Amino acid sequence: MTDAESVPEVADQLPSGSSEARRSVALRLLVVGGYLFVVFGILLPRVVDYGEMLDAFRNVPPQWLLVVFLVGLLGWVAEALALQAPMPGLTLRRAITAYLSLTAIGSTMTGAVKLAIGYRIFREWGRSPESTVLGLTLNGIATQAGKLLLPAIAFLLLALAGTLPSSAFLAAFLLAVPIFLGVMVGIWMMRSEAFARRVGAFATRATDRVMRRMNRPAPGDLTGRLLTFRDAAKDLLLARLVPITLSQLLARTVGYVLLVLSMRAVGIDDQVLPLDVILGVYAAVMVITLLPIAPGGAGLPEVLYIGFFTRYVANPGLDDAIGAGVMLFRGMTWFLPIPVGYVALLLQRRGVRQERERSAAATGAPASTTMTAEDPGSGA
């Protein structure tokens, strides 16, 4: 199944301060640092001049910066709505806090740590382990599906408009097929327990073979976990499929609008980069970055956006402005959420600690053993 199903165990292991854990963190930081140095210290300077990019930033009118900032904030809200959709009862305020916190963690640490901290956040808000794991799992699945669905729609529309060659129909088809098959398999699993058992048996055999080749222990029979997930997800998906789908499309659409505005802010107008070209590049980068190539999600998108845009424009005099526009876009979608997310996480932790202290004072129990007792569905 998914990594989200093991987050309770991972969360319990988070405080570990073993030397092995410290070495693992140090090694990851070394790898990420080396990767970012190659991208930002070697590759990008071959295309853009950082000094000229800084000048392009300085020339951006303040009103344009305000517009980009406000749309960027709207993008955070849209992502929070996507997180809120599979978690009934979660308030928008807490969804925004969770999204920013998880984005900050995911941009600087491993995916397992991100899931574990997300699990702990929702548990401290009083959600049950089952609803937390289910919500995180469905959000992860929906996010990946949304990053395929919008590009498929974009490629199809651009091909129909004549902007892209006929091969775009093939690209749209190749993107749509896994979504369609996944949806059909999911629907049939919800309708038939026997089919779900066959899927679980197939997944177990495939996983065992992969793990044996990697000399790793197999996770065992996945059928039971799949059936448990099926039973938990069945009613929720039937009730929340529309808001899950719409919120994902909204989040991806706001991201596209933000990219357009970022390019316009630095003076790259429609004559240089038309809306359809930006849409095509946005869709292509979204698909490429589905693969976990870039540690923390940095570096690869910048290279792809700048590379695609500068290749299309084919005017070296505009390369630095294009780089500035891409960095403005990535600043709102990747860089700024990191400090804001860590602040949100610290405030959330302080709020939970204060709530526990108040509860302990009222009941006489030790604060460290007091858990918030909200209704898991309230999310208040």
Coordinates of C-alpha atoms in Angstrom, one line a residue:
M1 CA 0.0 0.0 0.0
T2 CA 1.2 3.6 0.6
D3 CA 3.7 5.0 3.0
A4 CA 1.0 6.8 4.8
E5 CA -0.2 3.5 6.3
S6 CA 3.1 3.2 8.3
V7 CA 3.1 6.7 9.7
P8 CA 2.0 5.8 13.2
E9 CA 5.1 3.6 13.6
V10 CA 7.3 6.2 12.0
A11 CA 5.9 8.9 14.2
D12 CA 6.6 6.9 17.3
Q13 CA 10.2 6.6 16.2
L14 CA 10.7 10.3 15.4
P15 CA 12.3 11.4 18.7
S16 CA 15.1 8.8 18.3
G17 CA 18.5 10.4 18.6
S18 CA 20.6 7.4 17.6
S19 CA 23.9 8.0 15.9
E20 CA 22.6 6.1 12.9
A21 CA 19.7 8.5 12.6
R22 CA 22.1 11.5 12.8
R23 CA 24.4 10.0 10.2
S24 CA 21.4 9.5 7.9
V25 CA 20.3 13.1 8.3
A26 CA 23.9 14.3 7.7
L27 CA 24.3 12.2 4.6
R28 CA 21.0 13.5 3.2
L29 CA 22.0 17.1 3.9
L30 CA 25.3 16.4 2.1
V31 CA 23.5 14.9 -0.9
V32 CA 21.0 17.7 -1.1
G33 CA 23.6 20.4 -0.6
G34 CA 25.7 18.9 -3.4
Y35 CA 22.7 18.6 -5.7
L36 CA 21.7 22.2 -5.1
F37 CA 25.3 23.4 -5.7
V38 CA 25.4 21.6 -9.1
V39 CA 22.0 23.1 -10.1
F40 CA 22.3 26.6 -8.8
G41 CA 26.1 26.9 -8.8
I42 CA 27.0 25.2 -12.2
L43 CA 24.0 24.6 -14.4
L44 CA 21.8 27.7 -14.1
P45 CA 24.7 30.2 -14.3
R46 CA 25.4 28.9 -17.7
V47 CA 22.0 30.2 -18.8
V48 CA 21.3 33.2 -16.6
D49 CA 23.3 35.9 -14.8
Y50 CA 22.3 36.2 -11.1
G51 CA 23.3 39.8 -11.0
E52 CA 21.1 40.6 -14.0
M53 CA 18.3 38.6 -12.5
L54 CA 18.5 40.7 -9.3
D55 CA 18.3 43.8 -11.4
A56 CA 15.2 42.4 -13.1
F57 CA 13.6 41.8 -9.6
R58 CA 14.4 45.4 -8.6
N59 CA 12.6 46.7 -11.7
V60 CA 9.4 44.9 -10.9
P61 CA 6.7 47.4 -10.1
P62 CA 5.5 47.1 -6.5
Q63 CA 1.9 46.6 -7.6
W64 CA 3.0 43.5 -9.6
L65 CA 4.8 42.1 -6.6
L66 CA 1.6 42.6 -4.6
V67 CA -0.5 40.8 -7.2
V68 CA 1.9 37.9 -7.3
F69 CA 2.0 37.7 -3.5
L70 CA -1.8 37.7 -3.2
V71 CA -2.2 35.1 -5.8
G72 CA 0.5 33.1 -4.2
L73 CA -1.4 33.2 -0.9
L74 CA -4.6 32.2 -2.8
G75 CA -2.5 29.2 -4.0
W76 CA -1.8 28.2 -0.4
V77 CA -5.5 28.4 0.4
A78 CA -6.3 26.2 -2.7
E79 CA -3.7 23.6 -1.6
A80 CA -5.2 23.7 1.9
L81 CA -8.7 23.1 0.4
A82 CA -7.2 20.1 -1.4
L83 CA -5.9 18.8 1.9
Q84 CA -9.2 19.5 3.6
A85 CA -11.3 17.7 1.0
P86 CA -10.6 14.1 2.2
M87 CA -10.7 15.2 5.8
P88 CA -14.3 16.1 6.7
G89 CA -14.6 18.5 9.6
L90 CA -11.1 19.9 9.3
T91 CA -11.3 23.7 9.4
L92 CA -9.7 25.8 6.7
R93 CA -7.4 27.5 9.3
R94 CA -6.0 24.2 10.4
A95 CA -5.8 22.9 6.8
I96 CA -3.7 25.9 5.9
T97 CA -1.5 25.3 9.0
A98 CA -1.1 21.7 8.1
Y99 CA -0.4 22.4 4.4
L100 CA 2.3 25.0 5.2
S101 CA 3.9 22.8 7.9
L102 CA 4.0 19.7 5.7
T103 CA 5.3 21.7 2.7
A104 CA 8.2 23.1 4.9
I105 CA 9.0 19.6 6.2
G106 CA 8.7 18.0 2.7
S107 CA 11.1 20.6 1.2
T108 CA 13.8 20.0 3.8
M109 CA 13.4 16.4 5.1
T110 CA 12.5 12.9 3.9
G111 CA 9.0 11.9 2.8
A112 CA 8.7 9.5 5.8
V113 CA 9.4 12.4 8.3
K114 CA 6.9 14.6 6.5
L115 CA 4.2 11.9 6.8
A116 CA 5.1 11.2 10.4
I117 CA 4.9 14.8 11.4
G118 CA 1.6 15.2 9.5
Y119 CA 0.2 12.2 11.3
R120 CA 1.3 13.7 14.7
I121 CA -0.2 17.1 13.8
F122 CA -3.7 15.7 13.1
R123 CA -3.6 13.3 16.0
E124 CA -2.8 16.2 18.3
W125 CA -5.9 18.0 16.9
G126 CA -7.9 15.0 18.1
R127 CA -8.5 13.2 14.8
S128 CA -8.5 9.4 15.0
P129 CA -5.5 7.4 13.7
E130 CA -7.8 5.8 11.0
S131 CA -9.2 9.1 9.7
T132 CA -5.7 10.7 9.7
V133 CA -4.0 7.9 7.8
L134 CA -6.9 7.7 5.4
G135 CA -7.0 11.5 4.8
L136 CA -3.2 11.7 4.2
T137 CA -3.3 8.7 1.9
L138 CA -6.2 10.0 -0.2
N139 CA -4.7 13.5 -0.4
G140 CA -1.4 12.0 -1.7
I141 CA -3.2 9.9 -4.3
A142 CA -5.4 12.8 -5.4
T143 CA -2.4 15.2 -5.7
Q144 CA -0.5 12.8 -8.0
A145 CA -3.7 12.2 -10.0
G146 CA -4.3 15.9 -10.3
K147 CA -0.8 16.5 -11.6
L148 CA -1.6 14.1 -14.4
L149 CA -5.2 15.2 -15.0
L150 CA -4.6 18.9 -15.6
P151 CA -1.6 18.3 -18.0
A152 CA -3.8 15.8 -20.0
I153 CA -6.5 18.4 -20.3
A154 CA -3.9 21.1 -21.2
F155 CA -2.2 19.0 -23.9
L156 CA -5.6 18.1 -25.4
L157 CA -6.8 21.7 -25.5
L158 CA -3.5 22.9 -26.9
A159 CA -3.5 20.2 -29.6
L160 CA -7.1 21.1 -30.6
A161 CA -6.1 24.8 -30.8
G162 CA -3.2 23.9 -33.1
T163 CA -0.6 25.2 -30.6
L164 CA 1.0 21.8 -30.2
P165 CA 1.7 19.2 -32.8
S166 CA -0.6 16.1 -33.2
S167 CA 1.8 14.2 -30.9
A168 CA 0.1 16.2 -28.1
F169 CA -2.9 14.0 -28.6
L170 CA -0.7 11.0 -27.9
A171 CA 0.8 12.7 -24.8
A172 CA -2.7 13.5 -23.5
F173 CA -3.8 9.9 -24.2
L174 CA -0.7 8.5 -22.4
L175 CA -1.4 10.8 -19.4
A176 CA -5.1 10.0 -19.3
V177 CA -4.8 6.3 -19.6
P178 CA -3.2 5.7 -16.1
I179 CA -5.8 8.0 -14.6
F180 CA -8.7 6.2 -16.3
L181 CA -7.3 2.8 -15.4
G182 CA -6.6 3.8 -11.8
V183 CA -10.1 5.2 -11.4
M184 CA -11.7 2.1 -12.9
V185 CA -9.6 -0.2 -10.7
G186 CA -10.5 1.9 -7.7
I187 CA -14.2 1.9 -8.5
W188 CA -14.2 -1.9 -9.1
M189 CA -12.3 -2.5 -5.9
M190 CA -15.0 -0.5 -4.0
R191 CA -17.7 -2.6 -5.6
S192 CA -16.2 -6.0 -5.4
E193 CA -14.3 -7.5 -2.4
A194 CA -13.2 -10.5 -4.5
F195 CA -11.6 -8.1 -7.0
A196 CA -9.9 -6.2 -4.2
R197 CA -8.5 -9.5 -2.9
R198 CA -7.0 -10.3 -6.4
V199 CA -5.5 -6.8 -6.6
G200 CA -4.0 -7.3 -3.1
A201 CA -2.5 -10.7 -4.1
F202 CA -1.0 -9.2 -7.3
A203 CA 0.5 -6.3 -5.4
T204 CA 1.9 -8.7 -2.8
R205 CA 3.6 -10.8 -5.5
A206 CA 5.0 -7.8 -7.3
T207 CA 6.3 -6.1 -4.2
D208 CA 7.9 -9.4 -3.0
R209 CA 9.8 -9.7 -6.3
V210 CA 11.0 -6.1 -6.2
M211 CA 12.1 -6.3 -2.5
R212 CA 14.0 -9.6 -3.2
R213 CA 15.9 -7.9 -6.0
M214 CA 16.8 -5.0 -3.7
N215 CA 17.8 -7.5 -0.9
R216 CA 15.1 -5.9 1.3
P217 CA 12.6 -7.6 3.5
A218 CA 9.2 -8.0 1.9
P219 CA 6.3 -6.2 3.6
G220 CA 4.2 -9.4 3.7
D221 CA 0.6 -9.9 2.5
L222 CA -0.9 -6.6 1.4
T223 CA -4.4 -8.0 0.9
G224 CA -5.5 -7.4 4.4
R225 CA -4.2 -3.8 4.4
L226 CA -5.9 -3.2 1.0
L227 CA -9.2 -4.5 2.3
T228 CA -8.9 -2.3 5.4
F229 CA -8.2 0.7 3.3
R230 CA -11.1 -0.2 1.0
D231 CA -13.6 -0.4 3.8
A232 CA -12.5 2.9 5.3
A233 CA -12.2 4.7 1.9
K234 CA -15.4 3.5 0.4
D235 CA -17.9 5.8 2.0
L236 CA -15.5 8.7 2.2
L237 CA -14.8 8.6 -1.5
L238 CA -18.4 8.4 -2.5
A239 CA -19.2 11.4 -0.3
R240 CA -16.1 13.5 -1.1
L241 CA -15.1 12.6 -4.7
V242 CA -16.4 15.9 -6.2
P243 CA -14.7 18.3 -3.7
I244 CA -11.5 16.2 -3.9
T245 CA -11.5 16.5 -7.7
L246 CA -12.5 20.2 -7.8
S247 CA -10.0 21.2 -5.1
Q248 CA -7.1 19.5 -6.9
L249 CA -8.0 21.2 -10.2
L250 CA -8.3 24.5 -8.5
A251 CA -4.9 24.2 -6.9
R252 CA -3.2 23.3 -10.2
T253 CA -5.1 26.1 -12.0
V254 CA -4.0 28.7 -9.5
G255 CA -0.5 27.5 -9.9
Y256 CA -0.7 28.2 -13.6
V257 CA -2.1 31.7 -13.1
L258 CA 0.7 32.4 -10.6
L259 CA 3.3 31.4 -13.2
V260 CA 1.7 33.6 -15.8
L261 CA 1.6 36.6 -13.5
S262 CA 5.2 36.0 -12.4
M263 CA 6.4 36.2 -16.0
R264 CA 4.3 39.3 -16.7
A265 CA 5.6 41.0 -13.6
V266 CA 9.2 40.9 -14.9
G267 CA 8.1 42.3 -18.3
I268 CA 7.7 39.0 -20.3
D269 CA 4.5 39.9 -22.1
D270 CA 2.2 37.8 -24.2
Q271 CA 4.1 38.6 -27.4
V272 CA 7.2 36.9 -26.0
L273 CA 5.6 34.0 -24.0
P274 CA 1.9 33.4 -25.0
L275 CA -0.5 31.9 -22.5
D276 CA -0.7 28.6 -24.4
V277 CA 3.1 28.2 -24.3
I278 CA 3.2 28.8 -20.6
L279 CA 0.4 26.3 -20.1
G280 CA 2.2 23.7 -22.1
V281 CA 5.5 24.2 -20.2
Y282 CA 3.6 24.2 -16.9
A283 CA 1.9 20.9 -17.8
A284 CA 5.2 19.3 -19.0
V285 CA 7.1 20.3 -15.8
M286 CA 4.3 19.1 -13.6
V287 CA 4.5 15.6 -15.3
I288 CA 8.3 15.4 -15.2
T289 CA 8.5 16.4 -11.6
L290 CA 6.2 13.6 -10.6
L291 CA 9.3 11.5 -10.4
P292 CA 11.2 12.1 -7.1
I293 CA 14.4 13.2 -8.8
A294 CA 14.9 16.5 -7.0
P295 CA 15.5 16.3 -3.2
G296 CA 13.0 18.5 -1.5
G297 CA 11.5 19.6 -4.8
A298 CA 14.1 22.2 -5.6
G299 CA 16.4 22.7 -8.5
L300 CA 14.8 20.6 -11.2
P301 CA 11.7 22.7 -11.7
E302 CA 13.8 25.8 -12.0
V303 CA 16.1 24.2 -14.6
L304 CA 13.1 22.9 -16.6
Y305 CA 11.1 26.2 -16.6
I306 CA 14.1 28.3 -17.5
G307 CA 15.3 25.8 -20.0
F308 CA 12.0 25.4 -21.8
F309 CA 11.1 29.2 -21.8
T310 CA 14.5 30.4 -22.9
R311 CA 14.6 27.8 -25.7
Y312 CA 11.2 28.9 -26.9
V313 CA 12.0 32.6 -26.8
A314 CA 15.4 32.2 -28.3
N315 CA 16.5 35.7 -27.3
P316 CA 19.5 35.7 -24.9
G317 CA 18.7 39.3 -24.0
L318 CA 15.6 38.0 -22.2
D319 CA 17.1 35.0 -20.4
D320 CA 17.7 36.9 -17.2
A321 CA 14.2 38.3 -17.1
I322 CA 12.8 34.8 -17.7
G323 CA 15.0 33.5 -14.9
A324 CA 13.7 36.2 -12.6
G325 CA 10.1 35.4 -13.4
V326 CA 10.7 31.7 -12.7
M327 CA 12.4 32.5 -9.4
L328 CA 9.5 34.8 -8.4
F329 CA 7.1 32.0 -9.1
R330 CA 9.2 29.4 -7.2
G331 CA 9.7 31.8 -4.4
M332 CA 6.0 31.8 -3.7
T333 CA 5.5 28.1 -4.3
W334 CA 8.6 26.6 -2.8
F335 CA 10.9 29.0 -0.9
L336 CA 8.5 31.2 1.1
P337 CA 6.4 28.3 2.4
I338 CA 9.5 26.9 4.1
P339 CA 10.0 29.6 6.8
V340 CA 6.3 30.3 7.0
G341 CA 5.6 26.6 7.4
Y342 CA 8.1 26.2 10.2
V343 CA 6.7 29.2 12.0
A344 CA 3.2 27.6 11.6
L345 CA 4.5 24.3 12.9
L346 CA 6.0 26.0 16.0
L347 CA 2.8 27.9 16.6
Q348 CA 0.8 24.7 16.3
R349 CA 3.1 22.9 18.7
R350 CA 2.9 25.8 21.2
G351 CA -0.9 25.8 20.9
V352 CA -1.1 22.1 21.6
R353 CA 1.2 22.4 24.6
Q354 CA -0.8 25.2 26.0
E355 CA -4.0 23.2 25.5
R356 CA -2.5 20.3 27.3
E357 CA -1.3 22.5 30.2
R358 CA -4.8 23.9 30.6
S359 CA -6.4 20.4 30.5
A360 CA -3.8 19.2 33.0
A361 CA -4.6 22.1 35.3
A362 CA -8.3 21.3 35.1
T363 CA -8.0 17.6 35.7
G364 CA -4.8 17.4 37.8
A365 CA -3.2 15.0 35.3
P366 CA 0.4 15.5 34.1
A367 CA 0.4 17.8 31.0
S368 CA 2.7 15.4 29.0
T369 CA 0.1 12.6 29.2
T370 CA -3.0 14.7 28.3
M371 CA -4.3 14.4 24.8
T372 CA -6.7 16.8 23.2
A373 CA -10.1 15.1 23.1
E374 CA -11.8 16.7 20.2
D375 CA -14.2 14.7 18.1
P376 CA -12.1 13.4 15.2
G377 CA -14.6 14.8 12.8
S378 CA -14.8 18.2 14.3
G379 CA -11.4 19.5 13.3
A380 CA -12.2 22.6 15.2

